[in-house]
Every structure is written in C-alpha cells, then in structure tokens.
Coordinates of C-alpha atoms in Angstrom, one line a residue:
X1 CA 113.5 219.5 147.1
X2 CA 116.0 216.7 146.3
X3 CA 114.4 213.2 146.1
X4 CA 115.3 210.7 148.2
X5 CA 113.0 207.9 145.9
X6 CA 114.8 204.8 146.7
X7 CA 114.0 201.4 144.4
X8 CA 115.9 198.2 146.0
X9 CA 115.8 194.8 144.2
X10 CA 116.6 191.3 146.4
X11 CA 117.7 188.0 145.1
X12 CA 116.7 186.2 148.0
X13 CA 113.7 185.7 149.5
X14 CA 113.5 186.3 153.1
X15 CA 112.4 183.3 155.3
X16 CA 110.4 185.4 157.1
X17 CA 106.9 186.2 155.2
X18 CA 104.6 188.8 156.9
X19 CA 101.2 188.8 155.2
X20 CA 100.1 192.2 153.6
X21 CA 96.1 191.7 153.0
X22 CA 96.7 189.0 150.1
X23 CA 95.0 186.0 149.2
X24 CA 96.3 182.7 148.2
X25 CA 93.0 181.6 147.2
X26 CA 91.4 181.4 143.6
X27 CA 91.6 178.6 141.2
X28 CA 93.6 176.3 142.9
X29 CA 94.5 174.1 139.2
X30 CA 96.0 177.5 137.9
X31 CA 100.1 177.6 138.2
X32 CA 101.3 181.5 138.6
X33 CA 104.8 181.9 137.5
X34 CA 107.1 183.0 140.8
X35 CA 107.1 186.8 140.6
X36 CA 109.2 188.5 143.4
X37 CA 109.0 192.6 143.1
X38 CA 111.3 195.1 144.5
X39 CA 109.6 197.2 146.9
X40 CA 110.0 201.2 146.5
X41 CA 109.7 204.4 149.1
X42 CA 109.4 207.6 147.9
X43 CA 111.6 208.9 151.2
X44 CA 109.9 212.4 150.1
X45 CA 106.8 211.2 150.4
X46 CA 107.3 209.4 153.3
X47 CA 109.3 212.4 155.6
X48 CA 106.5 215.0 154.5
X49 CA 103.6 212.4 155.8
X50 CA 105.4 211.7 159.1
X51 CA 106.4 215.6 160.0
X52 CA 102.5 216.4 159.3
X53 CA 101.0 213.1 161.2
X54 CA 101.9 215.4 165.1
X55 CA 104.1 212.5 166.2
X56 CA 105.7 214.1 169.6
X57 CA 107.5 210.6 170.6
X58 CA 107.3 206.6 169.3
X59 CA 107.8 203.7 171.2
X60 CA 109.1 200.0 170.9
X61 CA 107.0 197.5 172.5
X62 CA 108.0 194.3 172.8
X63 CA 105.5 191.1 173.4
X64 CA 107.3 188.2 175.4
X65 CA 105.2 185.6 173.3
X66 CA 107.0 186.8 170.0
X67 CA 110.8 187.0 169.3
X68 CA 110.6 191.0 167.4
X69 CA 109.1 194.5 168.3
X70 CA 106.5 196.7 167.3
X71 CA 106.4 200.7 167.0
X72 CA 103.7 202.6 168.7
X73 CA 103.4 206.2 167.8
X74 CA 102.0 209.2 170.2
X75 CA 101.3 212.8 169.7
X76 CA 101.9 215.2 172.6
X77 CA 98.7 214.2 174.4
X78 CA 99.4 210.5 174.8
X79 CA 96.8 209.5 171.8
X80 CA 98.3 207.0 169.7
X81 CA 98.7 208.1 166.0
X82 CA 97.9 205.8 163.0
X83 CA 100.7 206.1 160.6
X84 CA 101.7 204.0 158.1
X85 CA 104.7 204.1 155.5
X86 CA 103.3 204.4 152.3
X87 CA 105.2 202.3 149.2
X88 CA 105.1 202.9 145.5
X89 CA 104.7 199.3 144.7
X90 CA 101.5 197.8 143.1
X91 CA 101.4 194.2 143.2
X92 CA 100.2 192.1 140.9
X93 CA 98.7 188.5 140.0
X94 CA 95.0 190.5 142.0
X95 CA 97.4 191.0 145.1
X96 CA 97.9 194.3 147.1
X97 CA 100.8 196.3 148.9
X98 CA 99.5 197.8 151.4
X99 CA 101.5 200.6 153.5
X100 CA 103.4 199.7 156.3
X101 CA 101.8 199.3 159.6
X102 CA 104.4 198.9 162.1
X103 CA 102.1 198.7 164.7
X104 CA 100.5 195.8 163.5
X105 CA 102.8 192.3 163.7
X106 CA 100.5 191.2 160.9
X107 CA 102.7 193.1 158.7
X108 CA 105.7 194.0 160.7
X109 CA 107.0 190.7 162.2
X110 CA 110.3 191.6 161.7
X111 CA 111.1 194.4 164.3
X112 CA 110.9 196.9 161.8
X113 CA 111.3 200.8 163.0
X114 CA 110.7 204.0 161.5
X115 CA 111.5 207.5 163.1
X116 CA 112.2 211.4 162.7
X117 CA 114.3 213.0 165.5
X118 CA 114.7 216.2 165.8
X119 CA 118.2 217.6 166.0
X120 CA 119.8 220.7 166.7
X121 CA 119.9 223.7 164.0
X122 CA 116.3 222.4 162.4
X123 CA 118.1 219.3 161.6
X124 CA 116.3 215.9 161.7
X125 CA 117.7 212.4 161.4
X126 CA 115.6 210.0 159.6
X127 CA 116.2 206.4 161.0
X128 CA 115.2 203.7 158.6
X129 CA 115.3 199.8 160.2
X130 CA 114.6 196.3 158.7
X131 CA 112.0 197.5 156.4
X132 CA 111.0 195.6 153.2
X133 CA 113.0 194.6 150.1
X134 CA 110.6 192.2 148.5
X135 CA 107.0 192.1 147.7
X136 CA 105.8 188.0 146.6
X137 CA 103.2 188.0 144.3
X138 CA 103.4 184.5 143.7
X139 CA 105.8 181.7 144.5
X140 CA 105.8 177.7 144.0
X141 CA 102.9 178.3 142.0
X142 CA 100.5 180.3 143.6
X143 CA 99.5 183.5 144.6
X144 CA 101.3 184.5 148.0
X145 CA 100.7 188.5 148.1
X146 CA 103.3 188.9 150.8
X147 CA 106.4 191.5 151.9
X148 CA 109.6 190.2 152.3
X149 CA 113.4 190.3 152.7
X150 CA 113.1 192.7 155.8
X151 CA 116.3 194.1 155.4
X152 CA 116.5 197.9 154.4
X153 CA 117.9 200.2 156.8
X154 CA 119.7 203.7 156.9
X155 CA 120.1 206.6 158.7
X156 CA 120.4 209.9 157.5
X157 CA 120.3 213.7 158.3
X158 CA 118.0 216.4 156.6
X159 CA 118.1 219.9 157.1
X160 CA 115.1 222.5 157.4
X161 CA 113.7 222.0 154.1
X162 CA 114.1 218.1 154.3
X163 CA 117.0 217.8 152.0
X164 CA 119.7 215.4 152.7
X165 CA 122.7 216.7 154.3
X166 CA 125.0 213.5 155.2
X167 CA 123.8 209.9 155.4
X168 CA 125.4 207.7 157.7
X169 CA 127.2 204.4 156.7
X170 CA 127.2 201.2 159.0
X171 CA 130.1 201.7 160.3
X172 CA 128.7 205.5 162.1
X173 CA 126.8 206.6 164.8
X174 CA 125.2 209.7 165.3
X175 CA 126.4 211.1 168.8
X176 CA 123.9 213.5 170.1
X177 CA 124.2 216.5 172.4
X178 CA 124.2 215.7 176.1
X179 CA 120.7 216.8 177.6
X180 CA 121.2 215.0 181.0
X181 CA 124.3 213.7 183.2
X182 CA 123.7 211.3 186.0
X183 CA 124.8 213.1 188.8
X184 CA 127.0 210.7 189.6
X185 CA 129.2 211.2 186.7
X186 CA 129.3 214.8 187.7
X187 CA 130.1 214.2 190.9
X188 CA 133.2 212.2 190.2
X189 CA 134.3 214.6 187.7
X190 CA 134.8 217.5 190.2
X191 CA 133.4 216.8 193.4
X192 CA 137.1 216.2 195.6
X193 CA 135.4 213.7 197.8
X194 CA 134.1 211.4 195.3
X195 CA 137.5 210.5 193.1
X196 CA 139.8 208.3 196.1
X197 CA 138.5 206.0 199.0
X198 CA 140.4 204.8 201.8
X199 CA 140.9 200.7 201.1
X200 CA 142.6 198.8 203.6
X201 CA 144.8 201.7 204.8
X202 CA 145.8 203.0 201.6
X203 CA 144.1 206.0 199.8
X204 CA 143.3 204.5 196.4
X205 CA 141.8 206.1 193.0
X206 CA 138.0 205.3 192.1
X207 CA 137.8 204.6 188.2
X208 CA 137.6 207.2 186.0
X209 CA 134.1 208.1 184.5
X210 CA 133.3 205.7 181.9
X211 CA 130.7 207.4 180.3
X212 CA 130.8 209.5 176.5
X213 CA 129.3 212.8 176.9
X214 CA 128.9 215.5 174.2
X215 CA 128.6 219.6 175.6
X216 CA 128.6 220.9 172.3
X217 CA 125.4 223.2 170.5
X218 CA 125.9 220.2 167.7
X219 CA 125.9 216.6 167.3
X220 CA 129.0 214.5 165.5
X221 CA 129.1 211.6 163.8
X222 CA 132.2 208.7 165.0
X223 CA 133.1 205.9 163.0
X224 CA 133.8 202.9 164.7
X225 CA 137.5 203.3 164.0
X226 CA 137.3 206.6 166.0
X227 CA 137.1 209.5 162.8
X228 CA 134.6 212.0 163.6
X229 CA 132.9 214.5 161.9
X230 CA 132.0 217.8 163.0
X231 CA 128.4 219.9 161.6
X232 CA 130.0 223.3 160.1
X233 CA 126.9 225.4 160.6
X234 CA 128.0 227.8 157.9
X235 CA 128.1 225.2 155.2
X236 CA 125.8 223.2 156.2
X237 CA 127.8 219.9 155.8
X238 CA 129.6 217.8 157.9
X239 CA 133.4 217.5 157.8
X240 CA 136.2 214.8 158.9
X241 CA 138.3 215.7 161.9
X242 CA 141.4 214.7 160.6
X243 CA 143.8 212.5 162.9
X244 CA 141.0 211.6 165.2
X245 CA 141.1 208.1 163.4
X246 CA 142.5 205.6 165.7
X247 CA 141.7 206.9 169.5
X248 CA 138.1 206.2 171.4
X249 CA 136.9 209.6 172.2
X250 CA 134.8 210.5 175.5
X251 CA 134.6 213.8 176.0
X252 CA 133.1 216.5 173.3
X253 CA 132.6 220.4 173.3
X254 CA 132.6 223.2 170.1
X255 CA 136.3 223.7 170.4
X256 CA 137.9 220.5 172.1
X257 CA 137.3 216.3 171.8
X258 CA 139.1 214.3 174.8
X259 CA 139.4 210.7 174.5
X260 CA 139.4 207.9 177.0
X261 CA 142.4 206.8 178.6
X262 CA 144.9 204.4 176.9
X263 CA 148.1 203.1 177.8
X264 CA 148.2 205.9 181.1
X265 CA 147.8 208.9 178.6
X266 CA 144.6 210.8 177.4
X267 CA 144.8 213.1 174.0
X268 CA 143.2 216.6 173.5
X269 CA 142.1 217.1 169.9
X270 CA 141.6 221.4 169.4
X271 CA 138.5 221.5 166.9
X272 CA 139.3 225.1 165.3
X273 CA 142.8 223.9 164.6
X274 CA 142.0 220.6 163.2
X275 CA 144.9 219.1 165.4
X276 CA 146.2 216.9 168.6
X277 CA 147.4 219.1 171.0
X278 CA 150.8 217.3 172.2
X279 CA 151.3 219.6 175.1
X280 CA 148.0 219.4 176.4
X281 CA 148.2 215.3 176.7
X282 CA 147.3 214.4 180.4
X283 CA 149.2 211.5 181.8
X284 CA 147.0 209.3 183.6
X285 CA 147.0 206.4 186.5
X286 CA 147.1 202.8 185.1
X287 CA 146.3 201.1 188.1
X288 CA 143.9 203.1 190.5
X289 CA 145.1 200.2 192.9
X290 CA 148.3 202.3 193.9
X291 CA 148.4 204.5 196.8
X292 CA 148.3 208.3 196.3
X293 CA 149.8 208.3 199.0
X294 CA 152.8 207.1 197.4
X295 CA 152.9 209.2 194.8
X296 CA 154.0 212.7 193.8
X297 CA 151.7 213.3 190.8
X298 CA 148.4 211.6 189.9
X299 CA 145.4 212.7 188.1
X300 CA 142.3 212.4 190.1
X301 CA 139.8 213.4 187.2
X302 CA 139.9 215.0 183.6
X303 CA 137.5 216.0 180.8
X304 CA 135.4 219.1 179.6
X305 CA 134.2 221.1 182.6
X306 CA 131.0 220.0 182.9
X307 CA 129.0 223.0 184.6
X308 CA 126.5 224.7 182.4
X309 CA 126.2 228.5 182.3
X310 CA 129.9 228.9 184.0
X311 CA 132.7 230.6 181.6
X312 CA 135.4 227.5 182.3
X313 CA 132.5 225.4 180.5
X314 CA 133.7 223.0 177.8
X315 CA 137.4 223.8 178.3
X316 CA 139.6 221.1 179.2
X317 CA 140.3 220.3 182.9
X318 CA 142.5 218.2 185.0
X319 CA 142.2 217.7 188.6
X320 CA 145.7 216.8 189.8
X321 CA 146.9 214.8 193.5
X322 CA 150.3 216.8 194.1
X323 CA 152.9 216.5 196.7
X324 CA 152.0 213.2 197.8
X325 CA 148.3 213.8 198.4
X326 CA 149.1 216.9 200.6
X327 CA 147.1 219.0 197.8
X328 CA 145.0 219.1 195.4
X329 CA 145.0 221.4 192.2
X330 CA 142.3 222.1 189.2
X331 CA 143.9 223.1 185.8
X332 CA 142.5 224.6 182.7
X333 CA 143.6 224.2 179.3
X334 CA 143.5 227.9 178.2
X335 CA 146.0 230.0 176.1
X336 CA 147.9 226.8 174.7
X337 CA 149.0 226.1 178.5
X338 CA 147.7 224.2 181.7
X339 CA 146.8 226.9 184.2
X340 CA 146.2 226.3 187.9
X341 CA 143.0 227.5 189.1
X342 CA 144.5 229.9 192.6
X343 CA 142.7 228.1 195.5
X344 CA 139.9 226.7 193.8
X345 CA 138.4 224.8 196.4
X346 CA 137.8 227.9 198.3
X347 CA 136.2 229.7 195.3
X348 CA 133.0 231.1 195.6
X349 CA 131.9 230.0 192.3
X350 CA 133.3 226.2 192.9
X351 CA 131.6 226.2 196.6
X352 CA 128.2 227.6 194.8
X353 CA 128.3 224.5 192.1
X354 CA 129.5 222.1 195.3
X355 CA 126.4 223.2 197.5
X356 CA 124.2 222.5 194.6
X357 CA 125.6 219.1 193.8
X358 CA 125.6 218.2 197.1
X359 CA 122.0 218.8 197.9
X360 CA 120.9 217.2 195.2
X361 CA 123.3 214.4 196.2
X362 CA 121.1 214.2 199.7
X363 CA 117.5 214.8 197.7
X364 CA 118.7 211.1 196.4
X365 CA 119.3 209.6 199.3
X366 CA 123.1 210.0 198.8
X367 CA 122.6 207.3 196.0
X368 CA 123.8 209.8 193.0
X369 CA 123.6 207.5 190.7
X370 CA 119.7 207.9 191.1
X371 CA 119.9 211.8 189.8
X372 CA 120.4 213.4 187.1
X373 CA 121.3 216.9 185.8
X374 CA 120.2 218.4 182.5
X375 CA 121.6 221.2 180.7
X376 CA 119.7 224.0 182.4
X377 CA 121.5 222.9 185.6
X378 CA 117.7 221.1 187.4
X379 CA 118.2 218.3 189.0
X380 CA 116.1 215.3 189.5
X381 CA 116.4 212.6 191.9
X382 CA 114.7 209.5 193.2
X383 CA 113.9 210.3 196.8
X384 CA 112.9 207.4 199.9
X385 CA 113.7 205.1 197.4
X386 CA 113.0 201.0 197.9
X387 CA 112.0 198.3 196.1
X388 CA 109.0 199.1 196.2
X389 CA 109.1 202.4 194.3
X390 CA 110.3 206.1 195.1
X391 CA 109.0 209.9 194.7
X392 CA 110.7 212.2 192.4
X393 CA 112.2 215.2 193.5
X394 CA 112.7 218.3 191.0
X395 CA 115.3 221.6 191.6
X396 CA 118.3 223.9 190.9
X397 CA 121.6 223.6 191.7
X398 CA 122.7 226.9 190.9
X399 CA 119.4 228.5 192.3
X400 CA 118.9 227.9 195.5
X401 CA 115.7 230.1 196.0
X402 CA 113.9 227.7 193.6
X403 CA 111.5 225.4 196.0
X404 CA 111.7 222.1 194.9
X405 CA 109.1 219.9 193.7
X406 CA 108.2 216.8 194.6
X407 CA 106.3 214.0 192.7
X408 CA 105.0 210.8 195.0
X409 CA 104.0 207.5 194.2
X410 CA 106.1 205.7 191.5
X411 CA 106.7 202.1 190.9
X412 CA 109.6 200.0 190.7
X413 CA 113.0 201.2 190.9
X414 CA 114.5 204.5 189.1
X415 CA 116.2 203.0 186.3
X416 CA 117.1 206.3 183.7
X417 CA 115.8 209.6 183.1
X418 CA 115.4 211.0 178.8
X419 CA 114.2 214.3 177.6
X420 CA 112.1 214.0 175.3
X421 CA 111.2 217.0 173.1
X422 CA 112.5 218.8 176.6
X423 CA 110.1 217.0 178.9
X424 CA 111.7 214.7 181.3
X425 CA 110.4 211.1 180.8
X426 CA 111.2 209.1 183.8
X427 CA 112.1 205.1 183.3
X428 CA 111.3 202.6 186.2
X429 CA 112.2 199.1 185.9
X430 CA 111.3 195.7 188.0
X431 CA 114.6 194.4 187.4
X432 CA 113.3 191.2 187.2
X433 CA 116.3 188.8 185.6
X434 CA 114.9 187.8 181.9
X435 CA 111.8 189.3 182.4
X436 CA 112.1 192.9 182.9
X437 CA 109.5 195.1 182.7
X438 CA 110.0 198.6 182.4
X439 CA 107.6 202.0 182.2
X440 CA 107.7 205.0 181.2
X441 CA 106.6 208.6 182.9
X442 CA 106.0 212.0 180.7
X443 CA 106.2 214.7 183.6
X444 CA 104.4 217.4 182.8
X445 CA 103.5 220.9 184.6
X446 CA 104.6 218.9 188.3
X447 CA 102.1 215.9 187.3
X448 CA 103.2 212.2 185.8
X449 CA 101.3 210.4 183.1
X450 CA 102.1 207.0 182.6
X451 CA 103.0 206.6 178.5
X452 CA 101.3 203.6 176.1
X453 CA 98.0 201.2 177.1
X454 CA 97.8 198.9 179.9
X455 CA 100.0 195.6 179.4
X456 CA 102.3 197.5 177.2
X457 CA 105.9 196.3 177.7
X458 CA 108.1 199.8 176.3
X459 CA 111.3 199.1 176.2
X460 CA 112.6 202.0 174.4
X461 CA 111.1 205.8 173.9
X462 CA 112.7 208.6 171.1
X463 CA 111.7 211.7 170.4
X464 CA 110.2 212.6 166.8
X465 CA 109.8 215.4 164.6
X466 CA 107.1 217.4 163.3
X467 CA 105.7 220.2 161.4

C-alpha cells in the first residue's frame, strides 16, 4: 500500500483559532516561547478509518448564526456516525491534538470537509477541504493549545486497494457520470415540440441546453482551460485528451466529447482516435431570435443521444430545420459521416421513447423541469405541485406496464433530485430570498425519510464510501 503520509509546515498563523481541548491556564508569571507545529495526516490511516466507520452519505449543515459549515455523517439507517480525522501530531508545552471533529464548531470553525465518494470501477475520490496546517502550543507567551491555518485541501482518486491513482490540481474538477437528467433537458434535446415557439408571428429557436452531461461508464477530469483526461481502464491511469485544450465541452460518452457552441459552430472530439473530427463540426444558430421560417438550414438540437438502453446511445446527433421549416431531419454521426435517420418521427422506437417522455411530462404537471430521468430510464416527477408542497410520482418510460408509484405529502417546492449510493434523495426548498431553507428526502422501498435532526439546515448531501 503506498503511503499517502502528508507533513505540511505554515509560516503564518491563521487568524482564525479553533480551540482543540487546551488550556491556557497554569502559572501565569511563566513566559513559554511561541511554538507553532506543523500538523500531520497519515492519509492511510485516515481512508482505512473512514471506509470501516459504514458512512453511506455526509452532510453540510450550515447555522445562520455563524459564517462556516459543519459535516454531519450518516450510515445507511439515518444514525449519525462519530468520526473523527485522526492526526499524528503531539503537542506540547502539556497541550493536546485531538482528532478532528467536524461536527463539532468547537474545533471545526472553519468550514472544514472531509469525504470518500465512491466512483465507478471500485474507484474512490478522497476530497480533503480547509483542514489544519498549524497546531499553537504557545504564542505571546503562553500556552494556547489550539489548531490553526485552516488551509489544507486536495482531492484525489484511489483505486480498489486505496492506492493513489491521479490527484487533482486546483485548476481540475472531477466530472462524474450522469445518474439523472432533468426531463426537461431531455425534452429539448429530442422532443420536436420543445426546441421553437411561435413569438410574435415568427417561429423562433428556444436556447440550446445549457447543461454538461457525462453518458460515459467513467468519470473525466477538465481543467479549467478545457484539457481533459480520460480513465484507461486497462492501465489504470488517467490520460490527456490531446487538442481538447481551449474549447468548453458539454456533452461526454466512451467514444465522443461535444462541446458547447461558440462562434455558431460546435466541435466533435472522437476519443479512440485522440482527435477533432473536422467533418463532423455542426454549424449552429447565433441568434435563436431569427425566423426558421426564414431559413433554409438550422440546427434545432445537437449532442450525445441521450436515451439509455437504445443502440444510437452516446453517438453524436443533430436535429436539423430543412427547407425552410417544411421538415425536420435527425442525423447520426456514424461511419465517419452524418446519416439521416429515414422518417424518424414515425419510428416505432422514437414514438416509444416520445410516449414515455411525454407521460412523464403530464405526471409533472407539464412543468418538466420538475422531473427527472435516471439512467435506468424511471422517471420522477413532482405531481399537484404548489407552494405549499407536492407528491412524488415514480415510473418507466420505456415500460409502460410498470404502475407507477406515488408518494404524498412533501413540503416546499421540488427543487433537485441526487442519487445517492442509487437511492433517489429528493431536495425541497422554501425559496425564501436570503434565507433558504432546504431538506432532504432518502426514498426508500416507496416510503420517504426525512435526512439529519430537527432544526438542521442541509444544504448539501454526497455520497461516501465504505468497506
């Protein structure tokens, strides 16, 4: 097992002092020299004792009286857990370093966050955040016994036996797979009636999705200057994508990466080939003002077919106005060519995904931006929705013989749905402005359990890994 023991040394002392079970008391005529001590995590240690504490998901909770957050652990039953991140330092001067207890804003006042979520192909990505630098035995004299310099953060990626297989620098972000799609991203991708609108008697293009998705079995890493990195599952390493540097990318599968729009053109980047694909650039509308109308070509929609479980899935697709809005045409990027689907839109398999879309479209009201989709192709949707609450409506698109189940009595507006550990969590909000308060739902075998302890205020939920 490769160690990950990590020893960091600061100059400066933080502002910010969090007590750590020290005493400043004693003889009060005896001067202490200032001792400051670099505080030390054996990262071993520390990813072994949280993969065997049963953490199923932690939380951030955030108290409107205090300026940072605390972590709240949970195993799969709801029961908080008690861990704490133990450190190699031994203080001095009669003081103690005590592990962490990020729960506890005696000790973390800093916001500081520790997690381990799992990952695809028994990887894990260990997300470090604002922990200590510094321990203060003693400063202007006298015994302090205090952790500072809350500054340490990383993330990294370790494989099945907890060795390190990439660590991420700041200027990467770990993009995972795609779990979930609101359904009205979906809908606007290939659902005809959702991409133009008549607008004061012109037929005008809505805006493109906005949203980054990623379809593939694995997750990438992208730089902030667009590079990404791809997991090679036979060497167990990431690798760099080269000429992705210098585009935004939205759209990710196995074999294809499609970026965002820019300057009326989008870019198709072929994974196994390591290349841009010139000929398969789709030219793009600028200004979804214009009237199809008045034009011969325009694409209404492009991306990675989204559709789970169909064989077009992942490939690249345009959906394409032609002749002047008289017809429209779905193309496929297969073979190193744009083929047009024959008749699509009277397809059996198209009309099949189209039924299911639309029914869950009607489950939500018609509001599709309050369902979602997972990978599995269920749907769920906030159903007699108000602001006063909603009931939550579970199904199939693609199986239609699959009764759907239905959930009553929630709070609040629908405001997101996660998987976590492949339960769906549901998030309400109040949408109060400055004051939100949000809450979290585990569903679970057709019943929801509200997650954390009465006056919580959750603002975030991740998944963790265990043994």
């Amino acid at each position: 097992m490769k160690s990950f023991k990590i020893c960091v040394l600061s100059t400066l002392i933080s502002t910010v002092l969090v007590g750590c079970g020290g005493s400043s008391g004693g003889d009060s005529s005896t001067t202490l020299q200032d001792d400051t001590q670099p505080v030390s995590y054996a990262f071993e240690n520390v990813i072994e004792a949280f993969l065997n504490a049963s953490i199923e998901y932690s939380t951030i909770v955030k108290d409107p009286k205090y300026a940072s957050t605390l972590v709240h652990y949970y195993d799969k039953n709801g029961n908080l857990v008690d861990f704490k991140i133990p450190t190699e330092t031994i203080g001095k001067n009669g003081c103690s370093a005590p592990a962490l207890e990020l729960n506890n804003r005696e000790i973390n006042s800093s916001g500081a966050n520790f997690n381990i979520q799992p990952l695809s192909n028994n990887k894990r990505l260990v997300s470090v955040s604002s922990l200590p630098k510094s321990f203060i035995n003693a400063s202007f004299g006298k015994k302090i016994c205090l952790y500072s310099d809350f500054s340490y953060s990383k993330n990294f990626i370790i494989g099945k036996s907890n060795q390190k297989i990439v660590e991420l620098n700041n200027e990467e972000s770990l993009l995972e797979s795609s779990k979930a799609l609101k359904l009205s991203d979906i809908n606007r991708l290939i659902n005809i009636k959702y991409q133009s609108s008549l607008k004061e008697g012109k037929l005008i293009l809505k805006p493109y999705v906005s949203s980054v998705q990623n379809f593939a079995d694995n997750e990438f890493i992208v730089n902030n200057n667009g590079e990404v990195k791809v997991f090679n599952t036979n060497t167990n390493k990431y690798s760099t994508l080269p000429g992705t540097k210098g585009k935004k990318w939205q759209y990710y599968s196995d074999k294809y990466i499609i970026s965002k729009a820019h300057g009326g053109s989008v870019t198709v980047y072929d994974i196994t080939s390591k290349r841009r694909v010139s000929l398969a650039a789709i030219s793009v509308l600028q200004n979804t003002e214009s009237n199809l109308q008045h034009i011969e070509t325009a694409t209404l929609s492009y991306g990675l077919w989204p559709i789970a479980g169909v064989a077009l899935s992942g490939l690249p697709f345009k959906l394409v106005s032609e002749n002047y809005s008289s017809e429209t045409n779905l193309y496929f990027w297969q073979n190193a060519q744009w083929v047009k689907s024959t008749d699509f839109a009277n397809q059996q398999p198209y009309q099949i995904i189209l039924a299911g879309l639309n029914t869950a479209t009607k489950k939500a009201d018609y509001i599709d931006s309050n369902a979602y989709i997972n990978i599995d192709n269920q749907y769920v949707a906030a159903n007699n929705a108000s602001n006063g609450g909603f009931d939550l409506v579970l199904g199939s698109i693609s199986d239609f013989k699959v009764k759907p189940q239905k959930i009553s009595d929630f709070s609040n507006y629908f405001n997101q749905l996660h998987i976590i550990n492949g339960k769906f969590v549901v998030e309400t909000s109040d949408k109060v402005l400055n004051n939100e308060h949000k809450s979290f739902y585990l569903i679970d075998n057709g019943q929801k359990k509200i997650i954390g302890s009465a006056g919580d205020n959750i603002t975030m939920i991740k998944p963790s890994s265990h043994n």
